[in-house]
JSON list of C-alpha atoms in Angstrom, two decimals:
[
{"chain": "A", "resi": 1, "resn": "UNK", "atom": "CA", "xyz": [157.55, 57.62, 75.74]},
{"chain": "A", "resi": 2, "resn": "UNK", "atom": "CA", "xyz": [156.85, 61.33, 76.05]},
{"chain": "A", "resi": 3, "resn": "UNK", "atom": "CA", "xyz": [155.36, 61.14, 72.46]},
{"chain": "A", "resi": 4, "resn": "UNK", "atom": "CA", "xyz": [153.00, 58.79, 73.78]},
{"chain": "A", "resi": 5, "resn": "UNK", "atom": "CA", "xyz": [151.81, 59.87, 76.81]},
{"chain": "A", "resi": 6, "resn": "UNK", "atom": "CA", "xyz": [150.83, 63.46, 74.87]},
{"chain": "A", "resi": 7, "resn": "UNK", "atom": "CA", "xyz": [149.29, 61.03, 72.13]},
{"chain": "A", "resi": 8, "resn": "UNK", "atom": "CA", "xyz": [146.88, 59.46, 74.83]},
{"chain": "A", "resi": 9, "resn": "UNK", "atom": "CA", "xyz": [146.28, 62.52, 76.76]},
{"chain": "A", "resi": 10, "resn": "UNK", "atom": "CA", "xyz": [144.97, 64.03, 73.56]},
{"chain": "A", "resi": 11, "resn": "UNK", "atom": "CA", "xyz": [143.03, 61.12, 72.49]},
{"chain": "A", "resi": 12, "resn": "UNK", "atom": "CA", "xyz": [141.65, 61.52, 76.05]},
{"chain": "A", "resi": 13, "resn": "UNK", "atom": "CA", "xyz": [140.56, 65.20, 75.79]},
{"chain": "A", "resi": 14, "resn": "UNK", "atom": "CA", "xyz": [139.48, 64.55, 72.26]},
{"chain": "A", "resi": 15, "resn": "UNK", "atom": "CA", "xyz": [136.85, 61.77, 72.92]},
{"chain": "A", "resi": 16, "resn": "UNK", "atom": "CA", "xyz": [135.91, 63.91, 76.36]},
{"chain": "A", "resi": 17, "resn": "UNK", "atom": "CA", "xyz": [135.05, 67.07, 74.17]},
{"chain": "A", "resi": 18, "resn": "UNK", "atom": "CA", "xyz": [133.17, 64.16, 71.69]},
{"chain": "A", "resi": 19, "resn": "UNK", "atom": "CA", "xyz": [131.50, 63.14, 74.97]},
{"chain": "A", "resi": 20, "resn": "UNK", "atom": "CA", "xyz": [130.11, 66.54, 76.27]},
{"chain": "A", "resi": 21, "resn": "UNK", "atom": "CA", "xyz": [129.25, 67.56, 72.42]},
{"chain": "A", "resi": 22, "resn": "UNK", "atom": "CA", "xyz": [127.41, 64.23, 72.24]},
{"chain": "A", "resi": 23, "resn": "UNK", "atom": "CA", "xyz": [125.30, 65.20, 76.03]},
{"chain": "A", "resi": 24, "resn": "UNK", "atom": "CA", "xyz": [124.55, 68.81, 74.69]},
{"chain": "A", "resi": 25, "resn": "UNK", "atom": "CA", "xyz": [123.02, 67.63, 71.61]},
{"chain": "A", "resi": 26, "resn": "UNK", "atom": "CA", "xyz": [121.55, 64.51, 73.56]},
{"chain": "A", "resi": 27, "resn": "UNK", "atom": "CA", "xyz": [119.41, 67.40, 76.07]},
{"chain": "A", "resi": 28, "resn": "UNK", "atom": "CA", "xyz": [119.06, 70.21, 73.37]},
{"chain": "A", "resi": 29, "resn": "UNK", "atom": "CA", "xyz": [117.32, 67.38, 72.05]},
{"chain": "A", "resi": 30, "resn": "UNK", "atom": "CA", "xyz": [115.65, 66.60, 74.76]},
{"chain": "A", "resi": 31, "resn": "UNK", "atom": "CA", "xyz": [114.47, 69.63, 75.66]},
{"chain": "A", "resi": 32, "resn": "UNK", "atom": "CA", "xyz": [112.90, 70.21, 71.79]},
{"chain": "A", "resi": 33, "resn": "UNK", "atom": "CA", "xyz": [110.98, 67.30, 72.29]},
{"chain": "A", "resi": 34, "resn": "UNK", "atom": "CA", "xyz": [109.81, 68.33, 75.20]},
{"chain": "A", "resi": 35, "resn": "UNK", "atom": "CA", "xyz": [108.54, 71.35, 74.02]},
{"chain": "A", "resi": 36, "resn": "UNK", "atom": "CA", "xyz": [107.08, 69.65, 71.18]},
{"chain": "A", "resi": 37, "resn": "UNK", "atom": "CA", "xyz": [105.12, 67.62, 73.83]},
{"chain": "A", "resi": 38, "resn": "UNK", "atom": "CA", "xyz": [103.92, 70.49, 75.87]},
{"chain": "A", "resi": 39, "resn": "UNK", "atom": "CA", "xyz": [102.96, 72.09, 72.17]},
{"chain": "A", "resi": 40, "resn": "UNK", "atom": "CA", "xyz": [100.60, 69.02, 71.06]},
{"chain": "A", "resi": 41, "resn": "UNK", "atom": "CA", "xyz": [99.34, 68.83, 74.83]},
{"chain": "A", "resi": 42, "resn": "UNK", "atom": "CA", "xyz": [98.10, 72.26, 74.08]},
{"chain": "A", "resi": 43, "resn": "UNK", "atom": "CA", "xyz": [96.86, 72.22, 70.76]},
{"chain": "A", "resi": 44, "resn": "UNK", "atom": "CA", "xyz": [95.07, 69.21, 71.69]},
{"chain": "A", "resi": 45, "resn": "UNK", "atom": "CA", "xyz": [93.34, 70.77, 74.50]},
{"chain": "A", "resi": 46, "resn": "UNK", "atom": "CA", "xyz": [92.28, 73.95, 72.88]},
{"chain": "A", "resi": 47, "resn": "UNK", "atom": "CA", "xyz": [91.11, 71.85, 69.42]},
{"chain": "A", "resi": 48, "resn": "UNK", "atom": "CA", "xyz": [88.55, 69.71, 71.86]},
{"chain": "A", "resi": 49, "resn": "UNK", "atom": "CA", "xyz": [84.67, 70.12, 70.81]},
{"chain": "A", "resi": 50, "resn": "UNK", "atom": "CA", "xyz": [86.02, 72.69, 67.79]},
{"chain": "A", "resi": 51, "resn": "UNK", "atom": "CA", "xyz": [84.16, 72.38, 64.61]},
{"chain": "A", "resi": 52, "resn": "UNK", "atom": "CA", "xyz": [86.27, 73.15, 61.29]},
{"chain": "A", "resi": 53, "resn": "UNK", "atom": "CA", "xyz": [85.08, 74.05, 57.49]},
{"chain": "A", "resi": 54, "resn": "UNK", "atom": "CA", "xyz": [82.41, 77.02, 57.38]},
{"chain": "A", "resi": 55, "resn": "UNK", "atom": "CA", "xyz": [79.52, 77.37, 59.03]},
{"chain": "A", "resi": 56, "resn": "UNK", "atom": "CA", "xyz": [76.65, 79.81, 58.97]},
{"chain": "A", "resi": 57, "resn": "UNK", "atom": "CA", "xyz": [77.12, 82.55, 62.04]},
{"chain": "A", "resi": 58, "resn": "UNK", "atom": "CA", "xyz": [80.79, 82.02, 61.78]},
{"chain": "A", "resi": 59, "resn": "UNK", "atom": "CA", "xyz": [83.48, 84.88, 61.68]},
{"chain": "A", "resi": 60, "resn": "UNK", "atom": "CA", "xyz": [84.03, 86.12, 57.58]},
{"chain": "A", "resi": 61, "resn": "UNK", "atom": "CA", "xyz": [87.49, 85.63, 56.41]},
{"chain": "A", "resi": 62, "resn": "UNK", "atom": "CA", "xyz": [89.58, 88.73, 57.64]},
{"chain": "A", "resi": 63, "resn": "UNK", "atom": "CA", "xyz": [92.78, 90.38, 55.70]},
{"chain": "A", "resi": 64, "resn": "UNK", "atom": "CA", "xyz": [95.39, 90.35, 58.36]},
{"chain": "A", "resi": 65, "resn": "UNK", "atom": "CA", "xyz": [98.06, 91.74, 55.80]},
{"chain": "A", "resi": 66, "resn": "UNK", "atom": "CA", "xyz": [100.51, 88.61, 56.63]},
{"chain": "A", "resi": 67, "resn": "UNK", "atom": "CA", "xyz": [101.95, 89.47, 52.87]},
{"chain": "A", "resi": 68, "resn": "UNK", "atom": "CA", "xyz": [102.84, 92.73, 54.01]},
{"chain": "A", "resi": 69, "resn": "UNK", "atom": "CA", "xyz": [104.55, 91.56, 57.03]},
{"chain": "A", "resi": 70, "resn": "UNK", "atom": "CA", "xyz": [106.55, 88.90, 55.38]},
{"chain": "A", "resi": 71, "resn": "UNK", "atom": "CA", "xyz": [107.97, 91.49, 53.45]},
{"chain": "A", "resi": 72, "resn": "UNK", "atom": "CA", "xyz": [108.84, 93.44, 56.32]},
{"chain": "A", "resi": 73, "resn": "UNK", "atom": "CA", "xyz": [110.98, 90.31, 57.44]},
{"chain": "A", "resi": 74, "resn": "UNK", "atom": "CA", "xyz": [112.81, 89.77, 54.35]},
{"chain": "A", "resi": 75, "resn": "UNK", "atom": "CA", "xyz": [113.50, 93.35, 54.48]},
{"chain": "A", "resi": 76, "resn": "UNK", "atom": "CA", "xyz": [114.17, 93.56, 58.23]},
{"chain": "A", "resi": 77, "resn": "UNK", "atom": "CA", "xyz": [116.86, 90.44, 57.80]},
{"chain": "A", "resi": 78, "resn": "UNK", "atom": "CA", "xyz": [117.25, 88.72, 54.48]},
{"chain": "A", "resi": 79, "resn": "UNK", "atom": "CA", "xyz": [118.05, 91.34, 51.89]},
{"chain": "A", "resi": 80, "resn": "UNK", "atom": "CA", "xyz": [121.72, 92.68, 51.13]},
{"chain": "A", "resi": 81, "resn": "UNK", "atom": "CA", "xyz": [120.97, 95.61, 52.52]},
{"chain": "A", "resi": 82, "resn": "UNK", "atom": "CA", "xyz": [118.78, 94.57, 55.13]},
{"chain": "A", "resi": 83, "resn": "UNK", "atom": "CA", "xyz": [117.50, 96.77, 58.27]},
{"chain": "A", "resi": 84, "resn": "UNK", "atom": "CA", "xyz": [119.22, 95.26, 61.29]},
{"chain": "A", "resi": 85, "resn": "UNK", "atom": "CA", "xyz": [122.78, 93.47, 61.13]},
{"chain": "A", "resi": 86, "resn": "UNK", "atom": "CA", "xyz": [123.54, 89.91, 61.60]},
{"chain": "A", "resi": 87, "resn": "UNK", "atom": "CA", "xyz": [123.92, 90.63, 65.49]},
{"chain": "A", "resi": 88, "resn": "UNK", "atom": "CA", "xyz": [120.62, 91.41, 66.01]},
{"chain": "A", "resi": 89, "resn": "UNK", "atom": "CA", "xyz": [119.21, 88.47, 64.24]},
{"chain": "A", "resi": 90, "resn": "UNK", "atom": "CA", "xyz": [121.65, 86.27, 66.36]},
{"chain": "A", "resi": 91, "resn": "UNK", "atom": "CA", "xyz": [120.20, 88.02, 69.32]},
{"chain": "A", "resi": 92, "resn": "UNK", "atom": "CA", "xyz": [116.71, 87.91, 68.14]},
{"chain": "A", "resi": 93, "resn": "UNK", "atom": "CA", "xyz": [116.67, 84.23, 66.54]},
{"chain": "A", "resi": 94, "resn": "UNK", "atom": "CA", "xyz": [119.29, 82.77, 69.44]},
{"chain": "A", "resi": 95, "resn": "UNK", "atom": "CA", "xyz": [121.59, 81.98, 65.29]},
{"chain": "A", "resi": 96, "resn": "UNK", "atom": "CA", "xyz": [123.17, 83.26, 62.99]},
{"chain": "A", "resi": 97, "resn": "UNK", "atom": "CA", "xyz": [121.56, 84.12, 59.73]},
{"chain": "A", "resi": 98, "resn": "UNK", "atom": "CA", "xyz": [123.82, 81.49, 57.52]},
{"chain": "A", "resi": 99, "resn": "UNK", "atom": "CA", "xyz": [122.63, 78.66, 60.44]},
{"chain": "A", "resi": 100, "resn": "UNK", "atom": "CA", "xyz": [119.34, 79.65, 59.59]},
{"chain": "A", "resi": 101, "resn": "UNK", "atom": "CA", "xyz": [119.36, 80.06, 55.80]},
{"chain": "A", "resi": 102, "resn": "UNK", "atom": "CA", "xyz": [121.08, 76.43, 56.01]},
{"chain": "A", "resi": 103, "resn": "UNK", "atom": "CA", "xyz": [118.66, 75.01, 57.84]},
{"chain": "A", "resi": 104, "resn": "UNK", "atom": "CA", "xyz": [115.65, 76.41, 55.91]},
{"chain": "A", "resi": 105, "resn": "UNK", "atom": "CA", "xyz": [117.09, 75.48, 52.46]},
{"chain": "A", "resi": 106, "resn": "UNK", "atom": "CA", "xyz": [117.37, 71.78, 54.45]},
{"chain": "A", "resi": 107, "resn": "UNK", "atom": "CA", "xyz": [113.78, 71.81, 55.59]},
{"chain": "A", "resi": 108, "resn": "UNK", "atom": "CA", "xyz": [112.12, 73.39, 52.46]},
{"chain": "A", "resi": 109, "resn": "UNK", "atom": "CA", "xyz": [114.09, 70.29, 50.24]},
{"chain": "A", "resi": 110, "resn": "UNK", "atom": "CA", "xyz": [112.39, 67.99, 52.79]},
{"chain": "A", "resi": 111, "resn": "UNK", "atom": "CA", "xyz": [109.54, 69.19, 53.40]},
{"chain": "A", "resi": 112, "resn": "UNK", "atom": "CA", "xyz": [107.50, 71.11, 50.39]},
{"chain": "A", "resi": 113, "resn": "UNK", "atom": "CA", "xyz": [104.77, 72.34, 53.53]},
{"chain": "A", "resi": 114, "resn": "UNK", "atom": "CA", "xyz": [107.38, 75.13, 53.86]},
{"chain": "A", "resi": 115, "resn": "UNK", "atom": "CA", "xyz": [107.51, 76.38, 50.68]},
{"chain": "A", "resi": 116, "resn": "UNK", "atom": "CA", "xyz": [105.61, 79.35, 49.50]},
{"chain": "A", "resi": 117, "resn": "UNK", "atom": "CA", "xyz": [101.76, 78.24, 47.61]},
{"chain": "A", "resi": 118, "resn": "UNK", "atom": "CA", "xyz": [99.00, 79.65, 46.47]},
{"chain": "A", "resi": 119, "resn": "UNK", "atom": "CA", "xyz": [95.20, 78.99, 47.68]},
{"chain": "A", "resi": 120, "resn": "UNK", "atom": "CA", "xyz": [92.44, 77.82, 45.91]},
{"chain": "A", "resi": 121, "resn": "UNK", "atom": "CA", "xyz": [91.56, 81.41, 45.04]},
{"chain": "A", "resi": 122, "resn": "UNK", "atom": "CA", "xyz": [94.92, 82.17, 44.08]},
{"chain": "A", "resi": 123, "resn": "UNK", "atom": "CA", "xyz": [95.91, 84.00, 47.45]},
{"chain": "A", "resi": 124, "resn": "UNK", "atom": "CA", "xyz": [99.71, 83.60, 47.82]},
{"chain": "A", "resi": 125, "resn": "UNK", "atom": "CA", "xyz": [100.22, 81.82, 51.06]},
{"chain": "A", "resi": 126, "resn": "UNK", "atom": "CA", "xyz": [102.61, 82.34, 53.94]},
{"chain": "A", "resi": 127, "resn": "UNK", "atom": "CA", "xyz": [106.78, 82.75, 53.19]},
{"chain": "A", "resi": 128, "resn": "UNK", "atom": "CA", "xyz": [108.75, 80.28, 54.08]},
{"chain": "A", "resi": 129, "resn": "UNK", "atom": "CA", "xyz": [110.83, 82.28, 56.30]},
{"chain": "A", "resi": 130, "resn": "UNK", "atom": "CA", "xyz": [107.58, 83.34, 58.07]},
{"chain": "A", "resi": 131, "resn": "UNK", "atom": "CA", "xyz": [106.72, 80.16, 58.87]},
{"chain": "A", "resi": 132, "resn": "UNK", "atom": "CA", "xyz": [110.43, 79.26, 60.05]},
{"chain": "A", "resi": 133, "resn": "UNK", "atom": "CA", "xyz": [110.91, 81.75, 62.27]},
{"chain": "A", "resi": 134, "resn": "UNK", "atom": "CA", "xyz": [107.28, 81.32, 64.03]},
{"chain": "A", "resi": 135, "resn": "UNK", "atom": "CA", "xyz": [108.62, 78.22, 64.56]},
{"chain": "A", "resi": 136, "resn": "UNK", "atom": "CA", "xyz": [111.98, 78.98, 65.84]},
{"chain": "A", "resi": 137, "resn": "UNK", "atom": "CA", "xyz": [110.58, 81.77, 68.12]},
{"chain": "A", "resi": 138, "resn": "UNK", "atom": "CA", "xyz": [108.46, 79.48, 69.68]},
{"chain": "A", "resi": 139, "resn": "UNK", "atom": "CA", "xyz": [111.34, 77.20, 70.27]},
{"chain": "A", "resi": 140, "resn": "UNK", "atom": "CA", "xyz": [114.13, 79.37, 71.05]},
{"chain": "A", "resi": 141, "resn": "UNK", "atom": "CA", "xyz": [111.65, 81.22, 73.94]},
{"chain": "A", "resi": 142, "resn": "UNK", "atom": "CA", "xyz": [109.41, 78.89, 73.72]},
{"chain": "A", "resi": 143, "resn": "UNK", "atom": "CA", "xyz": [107.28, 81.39, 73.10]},
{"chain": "A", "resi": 144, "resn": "UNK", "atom": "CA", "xyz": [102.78, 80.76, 72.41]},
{"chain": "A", "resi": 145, "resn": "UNK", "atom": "CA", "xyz": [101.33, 80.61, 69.25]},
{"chain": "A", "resi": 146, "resn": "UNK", "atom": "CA", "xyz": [99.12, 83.91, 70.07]},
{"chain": "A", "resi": 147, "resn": "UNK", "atom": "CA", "xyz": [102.64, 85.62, 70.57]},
{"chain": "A", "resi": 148, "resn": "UNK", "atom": "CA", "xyz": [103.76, 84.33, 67.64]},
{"chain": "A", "resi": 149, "resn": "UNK", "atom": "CA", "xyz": [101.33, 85.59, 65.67]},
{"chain": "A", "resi": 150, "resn": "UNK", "atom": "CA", "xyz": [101.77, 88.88, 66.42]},
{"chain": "A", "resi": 151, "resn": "UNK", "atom": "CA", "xyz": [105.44, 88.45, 64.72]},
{"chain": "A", "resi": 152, "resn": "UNK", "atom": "CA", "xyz": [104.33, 86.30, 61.67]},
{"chain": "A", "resi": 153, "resn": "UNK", "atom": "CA", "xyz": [100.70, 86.97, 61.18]},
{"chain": "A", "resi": 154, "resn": "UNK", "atom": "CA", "xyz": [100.08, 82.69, 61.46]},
{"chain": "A", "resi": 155, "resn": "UNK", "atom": "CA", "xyz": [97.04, 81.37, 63.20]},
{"chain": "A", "resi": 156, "resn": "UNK", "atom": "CA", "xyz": [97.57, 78.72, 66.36]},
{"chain": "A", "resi": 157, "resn": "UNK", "atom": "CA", "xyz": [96.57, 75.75, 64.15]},
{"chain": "A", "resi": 158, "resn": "UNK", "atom": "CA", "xyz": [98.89, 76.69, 61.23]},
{"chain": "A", "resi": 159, "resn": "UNK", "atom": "CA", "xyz": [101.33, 77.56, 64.02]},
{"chain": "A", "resi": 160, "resn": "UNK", "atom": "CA", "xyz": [101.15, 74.12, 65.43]},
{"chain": "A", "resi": 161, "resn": "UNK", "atom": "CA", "xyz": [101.68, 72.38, 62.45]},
{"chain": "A", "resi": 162, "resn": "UNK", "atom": "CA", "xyz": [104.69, 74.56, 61.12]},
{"chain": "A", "resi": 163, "resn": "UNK", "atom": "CA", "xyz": [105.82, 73.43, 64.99]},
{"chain": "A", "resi": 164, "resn": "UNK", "atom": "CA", "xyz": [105.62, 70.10, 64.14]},
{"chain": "A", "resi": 165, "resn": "UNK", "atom": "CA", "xyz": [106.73, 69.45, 60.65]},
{"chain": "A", "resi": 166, "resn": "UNK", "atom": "CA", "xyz": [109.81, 71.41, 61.72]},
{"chain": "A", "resi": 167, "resn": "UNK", "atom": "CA", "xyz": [110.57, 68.85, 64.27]},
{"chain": "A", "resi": 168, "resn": "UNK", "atom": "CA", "xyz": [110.43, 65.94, 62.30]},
{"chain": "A", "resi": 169, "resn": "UNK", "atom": "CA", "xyz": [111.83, 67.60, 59.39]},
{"chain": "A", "resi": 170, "resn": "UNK", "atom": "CA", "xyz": [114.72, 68.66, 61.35]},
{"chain": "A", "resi": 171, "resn": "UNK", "atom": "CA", "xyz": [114.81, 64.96, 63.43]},
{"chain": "A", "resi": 172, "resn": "UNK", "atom": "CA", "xyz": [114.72, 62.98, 59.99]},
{"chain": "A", "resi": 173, "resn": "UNK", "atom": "CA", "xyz": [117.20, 66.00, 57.53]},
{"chain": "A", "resi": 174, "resn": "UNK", "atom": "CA", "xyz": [119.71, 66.33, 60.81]}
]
């Protein structure tokens, strides 16, 4: 009888611990998609009345050296030998560096947006993990696209879209 009484009590605590694992994910997901909401909301207010392509009296292209700062990230976090230790990307990214490598790998397989491309004049684009962790930045603090820039060199409307390929990448792969 003993034998099962501790089998039921255990089933008990076992589908509880199911239960609040199931709520956590059910309003971490909830709050992503929030933030995804607020994002758009955003994007869609500051895009209103903007013209795209070139156009004469516009700004010239300007070299903002995002190749040099992507490879200050990989060596900052994703090298062997890399400048800061797993604990400070933990701290800094809110996971750990295997979580994140995991997920990329994921997202990259689904989504070939995230992977690394040249221009049409042969300009290597931005790294993947440049583009990841704009996006996880602006999740994890939810954090603007102007500050996100300052970290991975990205522009809002590249930003944005990173933001939400991620999110249904993520959604659809997870």
């Amino acid at each position: 009888m003993k034998d099962v009484r501790r089998c039921l009590e255990r089933q008990e605590r076992e589908t509880n611990e199911r239960n609040r694992r199931a709520d956590e994910t059910n309003e971490l997901q909830r709050q992503v998609d929030e933030q995804v909401v607020i994002t758009m909301a955003l994007q869609d207010e500051e895009n209103q009345g903007r013209h795209h392509g070139s156009q004469v009296g516009r700004r010239r292209n300007v070299d903002i050296h995002r190749h040099s700062l992507g490879k200050n990230l990989l060596e900052d976090y994703f090298i062997p030998t890399s400048l800061y230790y797993d604990v400070d990307f933990r701290r800094r990214f809110r996971m750990q560096p295997h979580l994140f490598n995991k997920v990329m790998h994921d997202i990259c397989n689904y989504d070939a947006y995230f992977i690394q491309k040249c221009d049409a004049a042969g300009v290597l684009g931005l790294l993947q993990e440049q583009k990841l962790i704009a996006v996880i930045r602006m999740l994890a603090y939810g954090a603007s696209a102007d500050q996100v820039d300052e970290i991975a060199r990205m522009g809002k409307s590249t930003t944005f879209e990173a933001l939400v390929r991620f999110c249904q990448a993520f959604e659809t792969v997870h």
